[in-house]
Each structure stands twice: as structure tokens, then as C-alpha cells.
Coordinates of C-alpha atoms in Angstrom, one line a residue:
M169 CA 29.5 2.9 6.6
T170 CA 26.3 2.2 8.9
E171 CA 23.7 3.4 6.5
L172 CA 22.0 1.5 4.2
Y173 CA 24.1 2.3 1.0
P174 CA 21.8 4.8 -2.1
A175 CA 19.0 2.6 -3.3
I176 CA 20.1 0.5 -6.8
D177 CA 18.4 -1.1 -10.2
P178 CA 18.4 -4.0 -11.0
Y179 CA 21.5 -3.8 -13.7
E180 CA 19.7 -7.6 -15.6
H181 CA 16.5 -9.9 -14.3
G182 CA 15.4 -12.5 -15.6
M183 CA 13.0 -16.0 -14.9
L184 CA 14.8 -19.7 -14.4
D185 CA 13.0 -22.8 -15.2
V186 CA 14.1 -25.6 -12.4
G187 CA 11.5 -27.8 -13.5
D188 CA 7.9 -29.1 -12.3
G189 CA 6.7 -26.0 -14.4
N190 CA 8.3 -24.0 -11.8
R191 CA 9.9 -19.9 -13.3
L192 CA 12.0 -18.3 -10.2
Y193 CA 12.6 -14.7 -10.9
W194 CA 16.4 -13.2 -10.6
E195 CA 17.7 -9.8 -10.9
T196 CA 21.3 -8.7 -10.3
C197 CA 22.8 -5.9 -9.3
G198 CA 25.5 -3.6 -7.9
N199 CA 28.7 -3.9 -10.1
P200 CA 28.9 -6.5 -13.2
R201 CA 32.8 -7.7 -12.9
G202 CA 32.0 -7.3 -8.6
K203 CA 32.9 -9.5 -6.3
P204 CA 28.9 -12.4 -6.2
A205 CA 26.8 -12.6 -3.5
V206 CA 23.6 -14.8 -3.5
V207 CA 21.2 -13.6 -1.0
L208 CA 18.9 -16.2 0.0
H209 CA 15.1 -14.6 1.5
G210 CA 13.3 -15.2 5.0
G211 CA 9.9 -17.1 5.2
P212 CA 10.0 -19.1 3.6
G213 CA 7.8 -17.6 1.1
S214 CA 8.8 -14.0 2.1
G215 CA 10.8 -13.5 -1.4
C216 CA 13.6 -11.1 -2.4
S217 CA 13.5 -7.2 -1.4
P218 CA 15.0 -4.4 -1.9
W219 CA 16.0 -3.5 0.9
H220 CA 18.5 -6.5 0.8
R221 CA 20.2 -4.3 -1.9
R222 CA 21.2 -1.8 -0.2
L223 CA 22.9 -4.3 1.9
F224 CA 26.1 -4.3 -0.5
D225 CA 28.2 -1.3 -1.5
P226 CA 27.5 -0.9 -5.1
S227 CA 30.9 -0.5 -6.8
A228 CA 32.3 -3.9 -4.9
Y229 CA 29.7 -5.8 -4.9
R230 CA 27.5 -8.2 -7.6
V231 CA 24.7 -8.7 -6.0
V232 CA 22.4 -11.7 -6.9
L233 CA 18.7 -11.9 -5.8
F234 CA 16.4 -14.1 -6.1
D235 CA 12.4 -15.0 -5.1
Q236 CA 12.0 -18.9 -4.6
R237 CA 10.0 -21.3 -5.7
N238 CA 6.0 -19.8 -5.6
C239 CA 6.6 -16.4 -4.2
G240 CA 7.4 -13.2 -4.8
R241 CA 7.6 -12.4 -8.9
S242 CA 8.3 -16.7 -9.0
T243 CA 5.9 -18.1 -11.3
P244 CA 3.8 -20.7 -10.0
H245 CA 2.8 -18.0 -7.4
A246 CA 1.3 -19.4 -3.8
S247 CA -1.8 -17.6 -3.9
A248 CA -3.4 -19.1 -6.1
P249 CA -5.3 -22.4 -5.1
D250 CA -4.5 -25.0 -7.6
T251 CA -0.7 -24.1 -7.0
D252 CA 0.8 -27.1 -6.2
L253 CA 3.6 -26.8 -3.5
A254 CA 5.1 -30.6 -4.0
S255 CA 7.8 -30.3 -5.1
N256 CA 8.7 -27.5 -3.2
N257 CA 11.0 -28.7 -0.8
T258 CA 14.5 -28.4 0.5
A259 CA 16.7 -30.4 -1.6
N260 CA 15.0 -28.4 -4.7
L261 CA 15.5 -25.6 -3.1
I262 CA 19.2 -26.2 -2.6
A263 CA 19.4 -27.0 -6.5
D264 CA 17.8 -24.3 -7.9
I265 CA 20.5 -22.1 -6.0
E266 CA 22.9 -24.0 -7.6
R267 CA 21.9 -24.2 -10.9
L268 CA 21.1 -20.4 -10.9
R269 CA 24.3 -20.8 -9.9
R270 CA 25.9 -22.2 -13.5
H271 CA 23.6 -19.7 -15.5
L272 CA 25.1 -16.7 -14.4
G273 CA 28.7 -17.9 -14.9
I274 CA 29.1 -17.3 -11.0
E275 CA 32.1 -20.0 -9.8
R276 CA 31.9 -19.3 -5.9
W277 CA 30.0 -16.6 -4.3
L278 CA 29.2 -15.0 -0.6
V279 CA 26.2 -16.5 0.1
F280 CA 23.8 -14.5 2.7
G281 CA 21.0 -15.1 4.4
G282 CA 18.2 -14.4 7.5
S283 CA 16.2 -16.3 9.7
W284 CA 14.8 -19.2 7.0
G285 CA 17.0 -18.2 4.9
S286 CA 20.2 -18.8 7.6
T287 CA 18.7 -23.0 7.5
L288 CA 18.6 -22.8 3.8
A289 CA 22.0 -21.3 2.9
L290 CA 23.6 -23.4 5.7
A291 CA 22.3 -27.1 3.9
Y292 CA 23.5 -25.1 0.5
A293 CA 26.7 -24.4 1.6
E294 CA 26.8 -28.0 3.4
S295 CA 26.3 -29.8 0.3
W296 CA 28.2 -26.9 -1.9
P297 CA 31.1 -26.0 0.2
N298 CA 33.5 -26.2 -3.1
R299 CA 31.0 -22.8 -4.8
V300 CA 31.2 -21.0 -0.9
T301 CA 33.1 -18.1 -0.2
E302 CA 32.2 -17.2 2.9
I303 CA 28.6 -16.9 5.0
I304 CA 26.7 -14.0 6.8
L305 CA 23.7 -15.5 8.5
F306 CA 21.4 -13.4 11.0
G307 CA 18.8 -14.1 12.9
V308 CA 20.0 -17.6 13.3
T309 CA 18.1 -20.9 12.1
T310 CA 20.0 -24.8 12.1
G311 CA 16.0 -26.2 11.0
R312 CA 16.2 -28.2 14.2
R313 CA 12.7 -29.8 15.3
M314 CA 13.0 -28.4 18.6
E315 CA 12.9 -24.7 16.3
F316 CA 9.8 -25.2 14.5
D317 CA 8.3 -26.3 17.6
W318 CA 9.5 -23.0 19.2
L319 CA 8.0 -21.0 16.9
F320 CA 5.6 -23.0 15.8
R321 CA 3.7 -25.9 18.0
G322 CA 3.5 -23.5 21.0
G323 CA 7.3 -22.3 22.3
V324 CA 7.0 -19.5 22.5
A325 CA 2.9 -19.7 23.1
V326 CA 3.8 -18.9 27.1
L327 CA 5.8 -15.4 25.7
F328 CA 2.3 -14.4 23.5
P329 CA -0.6 -16.6 25.4
E330 CA -3.0 -14.1 24.2
N331 CA -1.4 -14.1 20.5
W332 CA -1.7 -17.8 20.3
D333 CA -5.3 -17.8 22.2
R334 CA -6.0 -15.9 18.8
L335 CA -4.3 -18.7 16.4
R336 CA -6.1 -21.7 18.4
A337 CA -9.3 -19.5 17.9
G338 CA -8.7 -19.6 14.0
L339 CA -9.7 -23.4 14.5
P340 CA -12.5 -25.8 14.6
A341 CA -12.8 -26.4 18.5
A342 CA -11.4 -30.6 17.0
D343 CA -8.1 -29.3 16.0
R344 CA -7.3 -26.4 19.5
D345 CA -5.1 -28.8 21.3
G346 CA -3.8 -30.2 18.3
D347 CA -1.0 -30.0 15.6
I348 CA -1.8 -25.8 14.6
V349 CA 0.6 -25.7 12.1
E350 CA -1.8 -29.1 10.5
A351 CA -4.7 -27.5 11.0
Y352 CA -3.9 -24.6 9.6
Y353 CA -2.3 -26.5 6.7
R354 CA -5.7 -28.1 6.3
L355 CA -7.8 -24.6 6.2
L356 CA -5.1 -22.6 4.1
N357 CA -6.1 -25.4 1.2
D358 CA -9.6 -26.0 1.8
P359 CA -12.0 -25.3 -1.5
D360 CA -13.9 -22.6 0.9
P361 CA -11.4 -19.4 -0.6
A362 CA -13.6 -17.1 2.5
I363 CA -11.9 -20.0 4.4
R364 CA -8.8 -19.7 3.4
Q365 CA -8.6 -16.1 3.4
Q366 CA -9.1 -15.9 7.2
A367 CA -6.6 -18.7 8.5
A368 CA -3.8 -17.0 5.9
L369 CA -4.9 -13.5 8.6
A370 CA -5.4 -15.6 11.7
W371 CA -1.7 -17.3 10.4
C372 CA 0.1 -14.0 10.1
T373 CA -1.6 -12.6 12.8
W374 CA 0.4 -14.7 14.9
E375 CA 3.8 -14.2 12.8
S376 CA 3.6 -10.7 13.6
A377 CA 3.7 -10.9 17.3
T378 CA 6.8 -12.1 17.9
P379 CA 9.7 -10.8 15.2
A380 CA 10.1 -6.8 16.8
W381 CA 11.3 -6.1 19.7
P382 CA 9.7 -4.2 21.8
P383 CA 6.6 -7.3 20.5
A384 CA 4.4 -4.6 18.9
N385 CA 0.8 -5.8 17.8
G386 CA -1.2 -5.7 15.0
L387 CA -0.7 -7.0 11.4
S388 CA 2.3 -5.7 9.9
P389 CA 2.5 -3.8 7.3
R390 CA 3.7 -6.6 4.6
F391 CA 1.0 -9.0 5.3
R392 CA -1.8 -6.4 4.2
D393 CA -1.4 -7.3 0.1
P394 CA -3.6 -10.8 0.2
A395 CA -1.8 -12.5 -2.0
Y396 CA 1.6 -11.6 -0.2
A397 CA 0.3 -13.0 2.8
M398 CA -1.5 -16.3 1.8
A399 CA 1.2 -17.2 -0.2
F400 CA 3.8 -17.1 2.7
A401 CA 1.2 -18.7 4.4
R402 CA 0.3 -21.5 2.5
I403 CA 4.5 -21.9 2.3
V404 CA 5.8 -21.9 5.9
T405 CA 2.7 -24.9 6.7
H406 CA 4.1 -26.3 4.3
Y407 CA 7.3 -26.2 5.2
V408 CA 6.8 -26.7 8.9
R409 CA 4.6 -29.8 8.8
H410 CA 7.1 -31.8 7.4
N411 CA 10.6 -30.1 9.7
A412 CA 12.1 -28.7 6.5
W413 CA 12.6 -32.1 5.1
L414 CA 15.5 -32.1 7.5
E415 CA 17.2 -34.6 9.6
D416 CA 16.9 -33.7 13.0
G417 CA 20.3 -31.9 13.9
S418 CA 21.9 -32.9 10.7
L419 CA 23.2 -29.2 9.7
L420 CA 24.8 -28.8 13.3
R421 CA 26.0 -32.1 13.3
D422 CA 27.6 -31.7 9.7
A423 CA 29.2 -28.5 10.1
G424 CA 32.2 -29.6 8.8
A425 CA 31.5 -28.8 5.8
I426 CA 32.3 -25.1 6.4
A427 CA 34.5 -25.8 8.5
G428 CA 37.1 -23.9 6.6
I429 CA 34.7 -20.9 5.4
S430 CA 35.0 -17.4 6.7
G431 CA 31.5 -16.3 8.1
I432 CA 29.1 -14.0 10.5
M433 CA 26.6 -14.1 12.0
V434 CA 24.4 -11.1 13.5
N435 CA 21.8 -11.6 16.0
G436 CA 19.7 -9.7 18.2
C437 CA 19.5 -9.9 21.8
F438 CA 16.5 -9.9 22.3
D439 CA 15.1 -12.7 19.4
L440 CA 12.4 -14.4 20.4
Q441 CA 12.2 -16.2 16.8
A442 CA 15.4 -17.2 16.7
P443 CA 17.0 -17.1 20.1
I444 CA 20.6 -16.8 20.7
G445 CA 21.7 -19.4 22.0
W446 CA 20.7 -21.2 18.1
A447 CA 23.6 -18.5 17.0
W448 CA 25.4 -19.8 20.0
D449 CA 25.0 -23.9 19.2
L450 CA 26.3 -23.5 15.5
K451 CA 29.6 -21.5 16.3
R452 CA 30.2 -23.9 18.7
A453 CA 30.0 -26.7 15.5
W454 CA 31.8 -23.7 13.2
P455 CA 34.4 -22.2 15.3
G456 CA 35.4 -20.0 11.9
A457 CA 32.0 -18.2 12.6
R458 CA 31.8 -14.8 14.5
L459 CA 28.6 -13.9 16.1
V460 CA 27.6 -10.7 16.3
I461 CA 25.2 -9.9 19.2
V462 CA 22.9 -6.8 19.0
G463 CA 21.9 -6.1 22.9
D464 CA 18.2 -4.3 22.2
A465 CA 17.2 -6.0 18.7
G466 CA 14.6 -8.5 17.9
H467 CA 14.4 -10.4 14.7
D468 CA 13.4 -8.2 12.6
A469 CA 16.4 -7.0 10.7
S470 CA 15.0 -3.9 10.1
N471 CA 16.5 -3.2 13.0
A472 CA 19.0 0.3 12.7
G473 CA 21.2 -2.5 15.0
I474 CA 21.4 -5.5 13.1
T475 CA 21.0 -3.4 8.9
R476 CA 24.8 -1.9 11.2
E477 CA 26.2 -5.0 11.6
L478 CA 24.9 -6.6 8.1
I479 CA 26.9 -4.2 6.5
H480 CA 30.0 -3.8 8.3
A481 CA 29.7 -7.5 7.8
T482 CA 29.6 -7.2 4.0
I483 CA 32.7 -4.7 4.0
Q484 CA 34.5 -6.7 6.0
F485 CA 34.4 -9.2 3.2
A486 CA 34.7 -6.8 -0.1
S487 CA 37.7 -6.6 1.0
R488 CA 38.3 -10.2 0.5
Q489 CA 40.3 -10.1 -4.0
F490 CA 37.7 -12.0 -5.7
T491 CA 39.3 -12.6 -9.7
A492 CA 37.1 -15.1 -11.8
G493 CA 38.8 -18.2 -10.6
G494 CA 37.9 -17.9 -7.3
E495 CA 39.8 -16.1 -4.3

């Protein structure tokens, strides 16, 4: 099987109250008696999509998807200027995942995450290793400061100087040589809606430059929805300015917590957002994981080779028998 599974609709969905005025959208699809798997989307702020469902055999898996705080169909939405993101942080997202697991009556589950979702998957699994059966990661990130600096504070700009200059040009002259993330965070929270919209467009245009291989020009189709773009830009800058509230290097340092959990990591050879060296560092700290490098791919998970390897990974772990009491 190398093609996406047929599109399927959720068989149940709902909104989960996680406190602080936040309600998370969640859905389950596939086989209600199948092996549980939870999908952690990227961004932060992307939201889950039907594409994620199609990576899992619907006869074998009970797939759980949810939109992280303030994005997708979760409320309140970060596109609204009065939505306070103060409670949207990594520790609370980990708590949200656990709350959802308990709400659905799941004992243990496979954890699947890509890009930012891989960082969140590691953080969750290291916090709750006894609740995790296996881990599948792609576009691997581990929450280190150097990783945030690479993508958002000028590192990868050496490969995209024109795009980076365009991002800088969207700022007042006095801010162009400072912390780009901090400056855009301020613009994205400006009282003037025109300033907010211009900042979101500039930020998402930068985000569009680096995922594909070969790199693409222009605004990615997913950012053409102004509400999506605004929420995405606000949440990403909120997380990056705090380095995701993670102690630098802590997820690699604490990888011993998942030493007994099998994992598969899939990374594009030409991933410019998450270079394969980051996945390699994680493999050193987590020898039980297998790293699959896709030769003609970047960060974009819709690449046929990455899709194929992710489906192979879900097939491999589906063969592990699961019962309500665990494996």
C-alpha cells in the first residue's frame, strides 16, 4: 500500500472543555474497536485535516484527531484579536492530550506527529510514556532553541535571502535588525486590523517559502484563508518567542523516558525547515527508533515519498495486536 487510504468521515466528534475558556474540537474515525492512535498536527496552529485520516488503515485503527488550542475548529479562535493566548502553552497542550485520552476511555495509544507535532509528541510521550504504544514522527523537530532560531531568526535565511529581506521589509525600519519574531508578534496584536492583516500575510509568505522541495514561490494555498493565516501567525509567534516553554535541549536529554517505546521517524533529505541532523540527534538519544530518510523530499508531508513511508509505518505498527488492557 503506497497510496492514501480512501477518504473517510469521522464516526464521532465533539468539543472538549479544557479550562481557561478553551474548547477543543476532536473527532474519531476508522474502526471503533481498532488500535487507538492520536494525531498531533503541526504549526503550532495548523489544525488537523482529512489528509491525516488517510494515513491509517480504517479497518485497523481508531484514529483520534483534534485541533490544538485556538486553531482549526477549537474555540476561541486566534484569528479574533480579543482571543487571549496566555493559557496556550506546551504544558497545557500536553494536559489537553491526556484529558482527551481519558475522555475517550483509551488506555494507551500510538502517537503520531509531524513538524511542531513531533516536538509535542516527544514532550507528551516523555511525560506519559506508560500511555504510549509507539511513536511515528515526520519532519522531526525537538524544540531546541537552535531549531527555532534556524527557521525564524535568520538561520535558513542564508538560503532564502530575498524572502528573508521581504519579511524584514514588512517591519518598521527600527525593528528590522532586531528579533523578527518579537517584532511580528507585536504587529499581529496591534489594535489596527490593517496592520494585523499585513503582518499575517508577510509572516505566512515567509512560511510558504521553505517547506517544499524544490522550494516554491508565492503564498501557499493553505494561507489564502485570512482567518487561518491570522491564527497560524499569532500562535506560531506566540510559541517561538517563548521557545515553546521548553528548557533548551530537554527533550533530547530526557529521551531515556521513551527508550522502551518503538518509533519510526521519517524525514526529507532536503527538509529545510527541519534538517535531517535534528532527527539524527534524536536517533542518537533514542536508539530504539528507526530513521527513514526520503531522498527527494523537503518538509512538505504531501510529498509522495514521505506519504508512502508514513503509511508503511502505520501498517507496521497496526500488526501489533492491541486489546483494551494494552498490548
